[in-house]
Coordinates of C-alpha atoms and ligand atoms in Angstrom, one line a residue:
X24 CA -29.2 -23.1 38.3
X25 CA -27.0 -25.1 40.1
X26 CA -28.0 -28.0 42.6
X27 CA -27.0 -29.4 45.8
X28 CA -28.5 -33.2 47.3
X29 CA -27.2 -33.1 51.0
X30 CA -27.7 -36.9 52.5
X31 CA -27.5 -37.0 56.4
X32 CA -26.9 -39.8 58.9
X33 CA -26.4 -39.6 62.7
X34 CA -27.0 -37.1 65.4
X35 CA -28.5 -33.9 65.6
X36 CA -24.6 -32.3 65.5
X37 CA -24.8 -33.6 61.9
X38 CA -28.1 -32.5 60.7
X39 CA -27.0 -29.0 62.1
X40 CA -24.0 -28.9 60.3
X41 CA -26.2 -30.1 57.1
X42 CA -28.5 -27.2 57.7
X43 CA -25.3 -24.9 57.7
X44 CA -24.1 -25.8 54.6
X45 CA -27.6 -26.4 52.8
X46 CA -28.3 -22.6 53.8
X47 CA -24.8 -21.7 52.5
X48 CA -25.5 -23.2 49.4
X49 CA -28.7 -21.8 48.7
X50 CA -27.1 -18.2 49.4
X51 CA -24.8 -19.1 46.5
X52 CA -28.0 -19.6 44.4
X53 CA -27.9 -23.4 44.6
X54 CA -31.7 -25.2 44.6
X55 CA -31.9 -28.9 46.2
X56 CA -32.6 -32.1 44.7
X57 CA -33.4 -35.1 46.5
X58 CA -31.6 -36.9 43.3
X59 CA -28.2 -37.4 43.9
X60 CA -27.7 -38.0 39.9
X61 CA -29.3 -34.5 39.2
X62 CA -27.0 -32.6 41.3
X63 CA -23.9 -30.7 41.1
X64 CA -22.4 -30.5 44.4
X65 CA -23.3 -34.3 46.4
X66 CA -22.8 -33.9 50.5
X67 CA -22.7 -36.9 52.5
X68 CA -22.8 -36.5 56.1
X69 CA -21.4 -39.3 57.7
X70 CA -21.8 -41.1 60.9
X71 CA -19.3 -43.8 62.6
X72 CA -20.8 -44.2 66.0
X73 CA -21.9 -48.1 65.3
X74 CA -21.1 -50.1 62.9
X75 CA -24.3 -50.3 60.9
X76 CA -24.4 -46.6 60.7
X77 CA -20.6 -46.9 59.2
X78 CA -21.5 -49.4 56.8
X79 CA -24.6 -47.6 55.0
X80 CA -22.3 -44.2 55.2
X81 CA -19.7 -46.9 53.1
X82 CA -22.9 -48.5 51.2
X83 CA -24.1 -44.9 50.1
X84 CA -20.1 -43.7 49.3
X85 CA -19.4 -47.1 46.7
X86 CA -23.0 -46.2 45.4
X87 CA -21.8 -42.6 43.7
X88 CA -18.7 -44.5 42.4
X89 CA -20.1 -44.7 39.0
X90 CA -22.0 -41.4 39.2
X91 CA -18.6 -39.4 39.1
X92 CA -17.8 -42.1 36.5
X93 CA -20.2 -41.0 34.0
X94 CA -20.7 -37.2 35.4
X95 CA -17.0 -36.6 36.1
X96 CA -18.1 -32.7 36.3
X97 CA -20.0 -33.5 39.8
X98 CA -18.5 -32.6 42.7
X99 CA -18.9 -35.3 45.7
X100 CA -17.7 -34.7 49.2
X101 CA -17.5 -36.0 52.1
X102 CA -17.7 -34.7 55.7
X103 CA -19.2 -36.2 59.5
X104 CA -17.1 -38.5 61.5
X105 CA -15.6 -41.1 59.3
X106 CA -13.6 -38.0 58.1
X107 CA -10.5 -38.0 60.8
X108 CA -6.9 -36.7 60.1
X109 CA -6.7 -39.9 58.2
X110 CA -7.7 -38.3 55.3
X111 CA -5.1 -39.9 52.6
X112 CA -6.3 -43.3 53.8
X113 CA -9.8 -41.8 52.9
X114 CA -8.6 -40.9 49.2
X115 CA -7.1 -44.3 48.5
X116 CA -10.9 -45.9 49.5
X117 CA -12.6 -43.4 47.8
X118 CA -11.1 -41.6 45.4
X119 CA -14.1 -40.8 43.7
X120 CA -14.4 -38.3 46.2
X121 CA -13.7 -34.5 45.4
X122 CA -13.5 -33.1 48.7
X123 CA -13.0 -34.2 52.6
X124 CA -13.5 -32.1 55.5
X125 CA -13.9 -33.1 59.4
X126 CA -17.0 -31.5 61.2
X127 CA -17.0 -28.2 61.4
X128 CA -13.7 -28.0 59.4
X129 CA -15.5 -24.6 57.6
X130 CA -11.8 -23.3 56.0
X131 CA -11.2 -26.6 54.1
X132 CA -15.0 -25.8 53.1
X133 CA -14.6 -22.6 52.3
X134 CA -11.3 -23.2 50.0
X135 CA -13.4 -25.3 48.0
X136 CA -16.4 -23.3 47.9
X137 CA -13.7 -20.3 46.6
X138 CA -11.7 -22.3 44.0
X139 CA -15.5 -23.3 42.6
X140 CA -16.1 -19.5 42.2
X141 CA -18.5 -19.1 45.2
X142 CA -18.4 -16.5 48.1
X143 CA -15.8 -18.0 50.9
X144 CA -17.0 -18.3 54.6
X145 CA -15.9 -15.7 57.2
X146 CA -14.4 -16.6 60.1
X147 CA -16.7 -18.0 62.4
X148 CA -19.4 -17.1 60.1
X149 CA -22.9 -18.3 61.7
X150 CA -25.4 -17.7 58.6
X151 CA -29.1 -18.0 59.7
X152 CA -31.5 -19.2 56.9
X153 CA -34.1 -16.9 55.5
X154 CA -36.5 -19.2 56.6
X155 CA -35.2 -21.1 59.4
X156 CA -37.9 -23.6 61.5
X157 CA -39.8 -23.6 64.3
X158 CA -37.6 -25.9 66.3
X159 CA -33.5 -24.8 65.5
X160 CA -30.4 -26.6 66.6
X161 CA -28.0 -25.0 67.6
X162 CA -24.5 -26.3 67.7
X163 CA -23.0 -24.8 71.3
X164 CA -20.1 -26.7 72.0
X165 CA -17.8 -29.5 69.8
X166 CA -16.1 -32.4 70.5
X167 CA -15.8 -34.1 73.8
X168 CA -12.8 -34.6 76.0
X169 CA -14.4 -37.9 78.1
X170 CA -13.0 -40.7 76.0
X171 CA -15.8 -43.7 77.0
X172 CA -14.0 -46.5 76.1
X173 CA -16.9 -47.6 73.8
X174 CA -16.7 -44.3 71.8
X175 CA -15.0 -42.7 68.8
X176 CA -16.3 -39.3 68.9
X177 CA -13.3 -37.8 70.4
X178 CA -11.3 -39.4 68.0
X179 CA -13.3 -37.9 65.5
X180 CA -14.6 -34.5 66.7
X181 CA -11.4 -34.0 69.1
X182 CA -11.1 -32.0 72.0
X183 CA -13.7 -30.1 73.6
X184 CA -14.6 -26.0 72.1
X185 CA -17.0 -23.8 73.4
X186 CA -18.9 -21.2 71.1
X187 CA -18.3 -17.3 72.2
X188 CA -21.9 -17.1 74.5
X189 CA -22.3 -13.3 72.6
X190 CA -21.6 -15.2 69.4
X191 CA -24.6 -17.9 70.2
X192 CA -26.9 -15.5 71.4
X193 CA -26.4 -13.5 68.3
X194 CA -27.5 -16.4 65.9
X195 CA -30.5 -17.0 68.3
X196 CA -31.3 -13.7 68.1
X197 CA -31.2 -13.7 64.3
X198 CA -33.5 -16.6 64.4
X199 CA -36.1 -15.9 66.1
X200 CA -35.8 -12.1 63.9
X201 CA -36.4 -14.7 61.5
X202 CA -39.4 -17.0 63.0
X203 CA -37.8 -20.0 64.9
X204 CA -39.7 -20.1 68.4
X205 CA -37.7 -23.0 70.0
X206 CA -33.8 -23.9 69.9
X207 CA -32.2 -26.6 70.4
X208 CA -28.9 -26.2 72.0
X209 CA -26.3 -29.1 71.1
X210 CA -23.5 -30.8 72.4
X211 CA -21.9 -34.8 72.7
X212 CA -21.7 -33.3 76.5
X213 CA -23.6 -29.9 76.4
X214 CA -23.3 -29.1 80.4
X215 CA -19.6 -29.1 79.7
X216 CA -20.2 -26.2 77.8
X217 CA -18.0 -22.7 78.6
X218 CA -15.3 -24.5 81.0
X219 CA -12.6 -24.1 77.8
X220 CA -13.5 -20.4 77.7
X221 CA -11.4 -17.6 79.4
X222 CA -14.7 -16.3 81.6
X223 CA -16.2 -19.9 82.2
X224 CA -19.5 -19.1 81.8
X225 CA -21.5 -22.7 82.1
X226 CA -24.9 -23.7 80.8
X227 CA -27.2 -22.4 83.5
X228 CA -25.5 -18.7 82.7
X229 CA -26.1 -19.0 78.4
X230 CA -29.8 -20.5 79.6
X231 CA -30.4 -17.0 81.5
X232 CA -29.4 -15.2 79.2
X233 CA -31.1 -16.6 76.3
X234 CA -34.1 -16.5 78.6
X235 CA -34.4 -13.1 78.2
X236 CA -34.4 -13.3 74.2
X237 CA -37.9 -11.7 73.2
X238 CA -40.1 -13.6 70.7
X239 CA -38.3 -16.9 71.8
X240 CA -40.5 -19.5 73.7
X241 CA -39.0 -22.8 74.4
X242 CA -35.1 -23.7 74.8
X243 CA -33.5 -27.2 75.1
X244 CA -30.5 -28.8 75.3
X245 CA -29.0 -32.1 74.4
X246 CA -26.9 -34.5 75.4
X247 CA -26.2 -34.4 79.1
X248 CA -23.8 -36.0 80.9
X249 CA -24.5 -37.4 84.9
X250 CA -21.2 -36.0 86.2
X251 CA -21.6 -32.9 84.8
X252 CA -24.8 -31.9 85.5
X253 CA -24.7 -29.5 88.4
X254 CA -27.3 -28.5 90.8
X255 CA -26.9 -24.6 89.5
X256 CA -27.8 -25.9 86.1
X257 CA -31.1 -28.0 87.5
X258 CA -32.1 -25.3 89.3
X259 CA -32.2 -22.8 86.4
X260 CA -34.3 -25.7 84.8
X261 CA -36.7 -25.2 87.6
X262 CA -36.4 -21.2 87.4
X263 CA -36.1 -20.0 84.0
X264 CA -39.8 -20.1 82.4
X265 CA -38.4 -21.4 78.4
X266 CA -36.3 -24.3 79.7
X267 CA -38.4 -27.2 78.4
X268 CA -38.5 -29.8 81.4
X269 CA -36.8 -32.2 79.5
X270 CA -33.6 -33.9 80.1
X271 CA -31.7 -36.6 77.5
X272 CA -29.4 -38.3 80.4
X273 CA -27.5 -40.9 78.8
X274 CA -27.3 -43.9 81.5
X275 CA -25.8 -46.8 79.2
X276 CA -25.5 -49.4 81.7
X277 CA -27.1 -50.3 85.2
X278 CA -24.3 -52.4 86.4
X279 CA -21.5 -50.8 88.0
X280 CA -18.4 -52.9 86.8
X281 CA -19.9 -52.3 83.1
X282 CA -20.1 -48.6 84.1
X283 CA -16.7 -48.5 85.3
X284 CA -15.2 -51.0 82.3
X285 CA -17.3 -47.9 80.0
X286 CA -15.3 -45.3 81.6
X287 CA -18.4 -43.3 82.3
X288 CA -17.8 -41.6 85.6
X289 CA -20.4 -42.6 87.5
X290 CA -22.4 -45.2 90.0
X291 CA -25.7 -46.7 89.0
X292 CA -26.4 -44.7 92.3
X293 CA -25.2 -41.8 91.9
X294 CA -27.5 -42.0 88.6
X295 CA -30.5 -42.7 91.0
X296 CA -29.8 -39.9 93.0
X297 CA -29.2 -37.3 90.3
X298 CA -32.4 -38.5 89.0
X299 CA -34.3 -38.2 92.0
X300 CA -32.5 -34.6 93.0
X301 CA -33.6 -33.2 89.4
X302 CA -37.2 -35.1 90.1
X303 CA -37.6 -33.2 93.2
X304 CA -36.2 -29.9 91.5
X305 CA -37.9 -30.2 88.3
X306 CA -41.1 -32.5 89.3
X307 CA -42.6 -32.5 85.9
X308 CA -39.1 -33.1 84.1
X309 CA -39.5 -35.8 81.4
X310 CA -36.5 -38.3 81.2
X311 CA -34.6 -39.9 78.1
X312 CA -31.5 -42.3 78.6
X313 CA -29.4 -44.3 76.1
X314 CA -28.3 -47.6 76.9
X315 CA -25.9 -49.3 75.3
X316 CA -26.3 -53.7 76.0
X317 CA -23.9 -56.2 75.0
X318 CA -21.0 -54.2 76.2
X319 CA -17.8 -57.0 76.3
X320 CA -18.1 -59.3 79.2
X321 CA -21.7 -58.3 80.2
X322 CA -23.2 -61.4 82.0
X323 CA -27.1 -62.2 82.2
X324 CA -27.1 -60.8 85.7
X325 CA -25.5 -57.6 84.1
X326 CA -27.9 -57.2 82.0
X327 CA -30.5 -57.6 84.6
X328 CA -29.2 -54.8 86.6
X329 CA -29.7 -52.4 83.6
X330 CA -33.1 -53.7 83.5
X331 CA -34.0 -53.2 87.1
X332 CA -32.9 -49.1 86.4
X333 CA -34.8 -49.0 83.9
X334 CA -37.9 -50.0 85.3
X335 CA -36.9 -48.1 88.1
X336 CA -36.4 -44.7 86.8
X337 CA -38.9 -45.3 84.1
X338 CA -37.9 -43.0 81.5
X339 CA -39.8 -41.6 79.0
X340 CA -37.6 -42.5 76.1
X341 CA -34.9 -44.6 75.8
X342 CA -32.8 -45.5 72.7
X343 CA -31.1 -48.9 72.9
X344 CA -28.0 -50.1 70.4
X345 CA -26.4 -53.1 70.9
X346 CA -22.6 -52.7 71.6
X347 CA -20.4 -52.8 68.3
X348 CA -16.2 -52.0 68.6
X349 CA -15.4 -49.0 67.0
X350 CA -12.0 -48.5 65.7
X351 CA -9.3 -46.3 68.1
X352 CA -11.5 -46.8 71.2
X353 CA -10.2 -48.2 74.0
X354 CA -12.7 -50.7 74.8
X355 CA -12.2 -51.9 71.0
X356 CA -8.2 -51.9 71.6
X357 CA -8.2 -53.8 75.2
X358 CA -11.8 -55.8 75.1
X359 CA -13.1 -58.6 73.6
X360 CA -16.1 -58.3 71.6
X361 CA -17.6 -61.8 73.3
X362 CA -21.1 -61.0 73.4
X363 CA -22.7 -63.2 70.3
X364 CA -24.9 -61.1 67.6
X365 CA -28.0 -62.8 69.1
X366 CA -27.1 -62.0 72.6
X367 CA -27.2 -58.9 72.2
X368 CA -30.2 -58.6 69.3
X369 CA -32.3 -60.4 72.4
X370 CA -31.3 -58.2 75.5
X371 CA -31.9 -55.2 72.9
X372 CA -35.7 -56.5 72.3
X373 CA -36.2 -57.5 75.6
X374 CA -35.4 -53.9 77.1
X375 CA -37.3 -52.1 74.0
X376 CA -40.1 -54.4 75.0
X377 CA -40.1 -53.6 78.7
X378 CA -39.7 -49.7 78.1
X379 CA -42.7 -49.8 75.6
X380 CA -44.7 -50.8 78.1
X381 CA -43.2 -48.3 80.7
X382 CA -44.1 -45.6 77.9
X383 CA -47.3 -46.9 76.9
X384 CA -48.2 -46.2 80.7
X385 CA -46.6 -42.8 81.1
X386 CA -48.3 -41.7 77.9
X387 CA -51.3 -43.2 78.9
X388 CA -51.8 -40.7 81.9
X389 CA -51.8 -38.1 79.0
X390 CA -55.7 -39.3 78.1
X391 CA -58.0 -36.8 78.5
X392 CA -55.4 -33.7 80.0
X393 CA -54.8 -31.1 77.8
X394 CA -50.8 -30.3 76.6
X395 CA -49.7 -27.3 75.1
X396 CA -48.1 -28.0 71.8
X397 CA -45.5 -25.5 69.8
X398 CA -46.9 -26.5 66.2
X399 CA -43.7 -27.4 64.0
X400 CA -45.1 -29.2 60.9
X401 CA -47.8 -30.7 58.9
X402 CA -48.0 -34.6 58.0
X403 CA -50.7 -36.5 56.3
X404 CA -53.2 -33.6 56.9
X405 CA -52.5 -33.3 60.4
X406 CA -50.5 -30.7 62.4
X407 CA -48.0 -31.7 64.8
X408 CA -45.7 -30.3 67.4
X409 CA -44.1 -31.3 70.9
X410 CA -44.8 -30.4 74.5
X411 CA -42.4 -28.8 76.5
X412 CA -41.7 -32.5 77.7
X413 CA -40.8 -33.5 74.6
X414 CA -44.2 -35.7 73.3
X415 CA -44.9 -35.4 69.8
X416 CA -48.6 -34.7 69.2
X417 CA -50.7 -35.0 66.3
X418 CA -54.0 -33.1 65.6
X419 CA -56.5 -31.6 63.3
X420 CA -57.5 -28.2 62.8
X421 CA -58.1 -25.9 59.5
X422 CA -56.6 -22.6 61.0
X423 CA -53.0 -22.1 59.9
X424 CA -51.1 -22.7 63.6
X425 CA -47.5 -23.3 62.2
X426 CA -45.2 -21.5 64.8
X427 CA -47.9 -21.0 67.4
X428 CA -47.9 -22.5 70.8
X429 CA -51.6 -24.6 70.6
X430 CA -53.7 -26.1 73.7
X431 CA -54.7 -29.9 72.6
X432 CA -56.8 -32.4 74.5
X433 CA -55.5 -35.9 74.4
X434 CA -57.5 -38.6 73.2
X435 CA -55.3 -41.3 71.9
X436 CA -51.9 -42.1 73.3
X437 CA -49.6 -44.4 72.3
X438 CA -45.5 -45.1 73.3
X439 CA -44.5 -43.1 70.6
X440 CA -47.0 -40.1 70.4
X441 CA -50.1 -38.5 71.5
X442 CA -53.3 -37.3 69.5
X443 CA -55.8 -35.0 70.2
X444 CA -58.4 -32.3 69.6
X445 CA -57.8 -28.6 69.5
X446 CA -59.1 -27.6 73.0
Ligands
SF4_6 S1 -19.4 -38.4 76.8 FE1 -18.6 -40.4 76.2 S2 -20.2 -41.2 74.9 FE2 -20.5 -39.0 75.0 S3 -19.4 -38.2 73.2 FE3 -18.0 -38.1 75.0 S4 -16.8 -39.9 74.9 FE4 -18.6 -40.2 73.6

């Protein structure tokens, strides 16, 4: 039997793309291995969005060099965002590599897939796994047409494409046929979804409509975008009983001339009173941000400002990257990179430091309520699952509860995670 080793980096876009072709695989008869050097077909899934993540995709590339050296029979390929049109500059770097394909680029998969002797793709071909998870992404919309000045993804992904909305709720359908309770639908700006199609159905409208799929219990959505969340799509939040109340709303800055110097659309007010418009919509939403420090030119006093948001907002998650130029971007064309490494390493510790203790509190008020947890997995003996907010909750309990929608009292909270007792 043939094997496949699949290695991922990045966003969930990435690991949903992994999924895709791990289930393909498997349909061909392939088995995985998590050994690289025991496999056939190698996949790397690559990630450009910093630098770091760039140079372990690079790091992990040089380190199959002298697998296809002495197993010149393996195939290696190569797909994720450091695959752009570019793709002769690619070969010349690494031309131990068999095959290229951008993200989602399923025909230049599928040629390969037929001239190895397995069954092409279909067009537009959506396979769901025999056994799919609990907790699915599902990839709704590509690309992004926003061009922040900091970022390469629509270099990389291009323009913005919405799925068919029959064509999505056909694969959620087949999922939950299949045992997935919960989906995650995905997008770099997923309220943008449906404005590239003919009818221009948005968010809110696929959100109703998978609303009514039978069996299904909980539906997400990541990554918003403050200008285009619209007051139709927080009210179906409010309305539609499987929306989680969760919302990642990427903020990346508190000062407004870094905001504007971004290209991000928006005021640090306007942030503020989207927030508190989906607060008073939604009042039990749960809130996650990304911010993005260092950005060129920040000041101290810049920096301050995004600090002030954040422990004004007080989010429940944030994820924090120091700024680092990506190639093509217009802030890495027109800026100067002037912020010092440990600049930036020290704003990036000092806001992790403040939002663990903002989380630490919010989590806190968890103590002693009980949550109801949709059960995804088992680690180290213990179940665990999230709440429709988005906590991730650990408990004990002998019964099999995998896929089941559990009531846990909390007794142990900390910024990352709650634990508890089967109530
Ligand atoms: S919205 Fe901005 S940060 Fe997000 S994917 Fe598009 S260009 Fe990148």
């Amino acid at each position: 039997m043939k094997r496949y080793h699949i290695w991922t980096i990045g966003c969930q876009m990435n690991k949903a793309d992994s999924d895709f072709v791990a289930d393909y695989l498997q349909r061909a008869g392939f088995s995985e291995t998590e050994i690289a050097g025991e496999a056939d077909l190698v996949l790397l899934n690559s990630c450009v969005v910093r630098e770091h993540a760039e140079a372990k995709v690079v790091n992990k590339l040089r380190s199959l060099k002298g697998l296809k050296r002495s197993r010149p029979d393996i195939t290696i390929a190569l797909t994720g965002c450091l695959v752009d049109s570019r793709i002769d500059d690619l070969k010349e770097r690494f031309p131990w590599v068999d095959l290229f394909f951008r993200p989602q680029q399923w025909d230049v998969f599928s040629d390969w897939a037929e001239s190895y002797g397995l069954p092409g793709l279909t067009q537009g071909e959506t396979p769901v796994p025999q056994n799919p998870p609990v907790s699915a992404y599902v990839p709704i919309i590509q690309g992004c047409d926003s061009f922040c000045s900091y970022c390469v993804v629509p270099y990389r992904r291009g323009r913005a494409r919405s799925r068919d909305l029959v064509e999505i709720r056909c694969q959620v359908e087949n999922l939950v046929q299949r045992g997935t309770k919960e989906v995650t639908l995905l997008g770099q700006i997923v309220d943008a979804y449906g404005r590239d199609l003919p009818s221009k159905p948005d968010l809110a409208d696929l959100l109703a409509d998978l609303n009514s799929i039978k069996g299904l219990l909980r539906i997400r959505f990541l990554t918003s975008h403050p200008s285009f969340m619209s007051p139709k799509l927080i009210q179906a939040i409010a309305d539609l009983d499987k929306i989680c109340e969760h919302i990642s709303l990427p903020i990346q800055a508190g000062d407004n001339d870094i905001l504007k110097a971004m290209k991000r659309g928006y005021t640090a007010e306007e942030y503020g009173t989207l927030v508190e418009h989906i607060r008073r919509t939604v009042p039990d939403v749960a809130l996650s941000t990304d911010v993005i420090v260092g950005f060129p030119g920040e000041t101290d006093e810049q920096f301050a400002r995004t600090v002030e948001v954040l422990c004004q907002i007080r989010f429940d998650k944030v994820h924090i990257a120091g700024y680092s130029p990506r190639p093509q971007t217009a802030a890495s064309r027109n800026l100067e990179d002037d912020v010092t490494p440990e600049t930036k390493e020290a704003r990036r510790a000092h806001a992790e430091a403040m939002q663990h203790e903002i989380a630490t509190e919010i989590n806190a008020a968890f103590l002693g309520s009980t949550v109801e947890v949709l059960v995804e997995d088992k680690k180290k003996g213990k179940w665990c699952g999230r709440t429709r907010g988005d906590k991730l909750v650990f408990f004990a309990s002998e019964a099999s509860l995998m896929g089941q929608l559990a009531k846990v009292r909390i007794d142990k909270a900390s910024p990352f995670a709650l634990q508890g007792t089967l109530a």
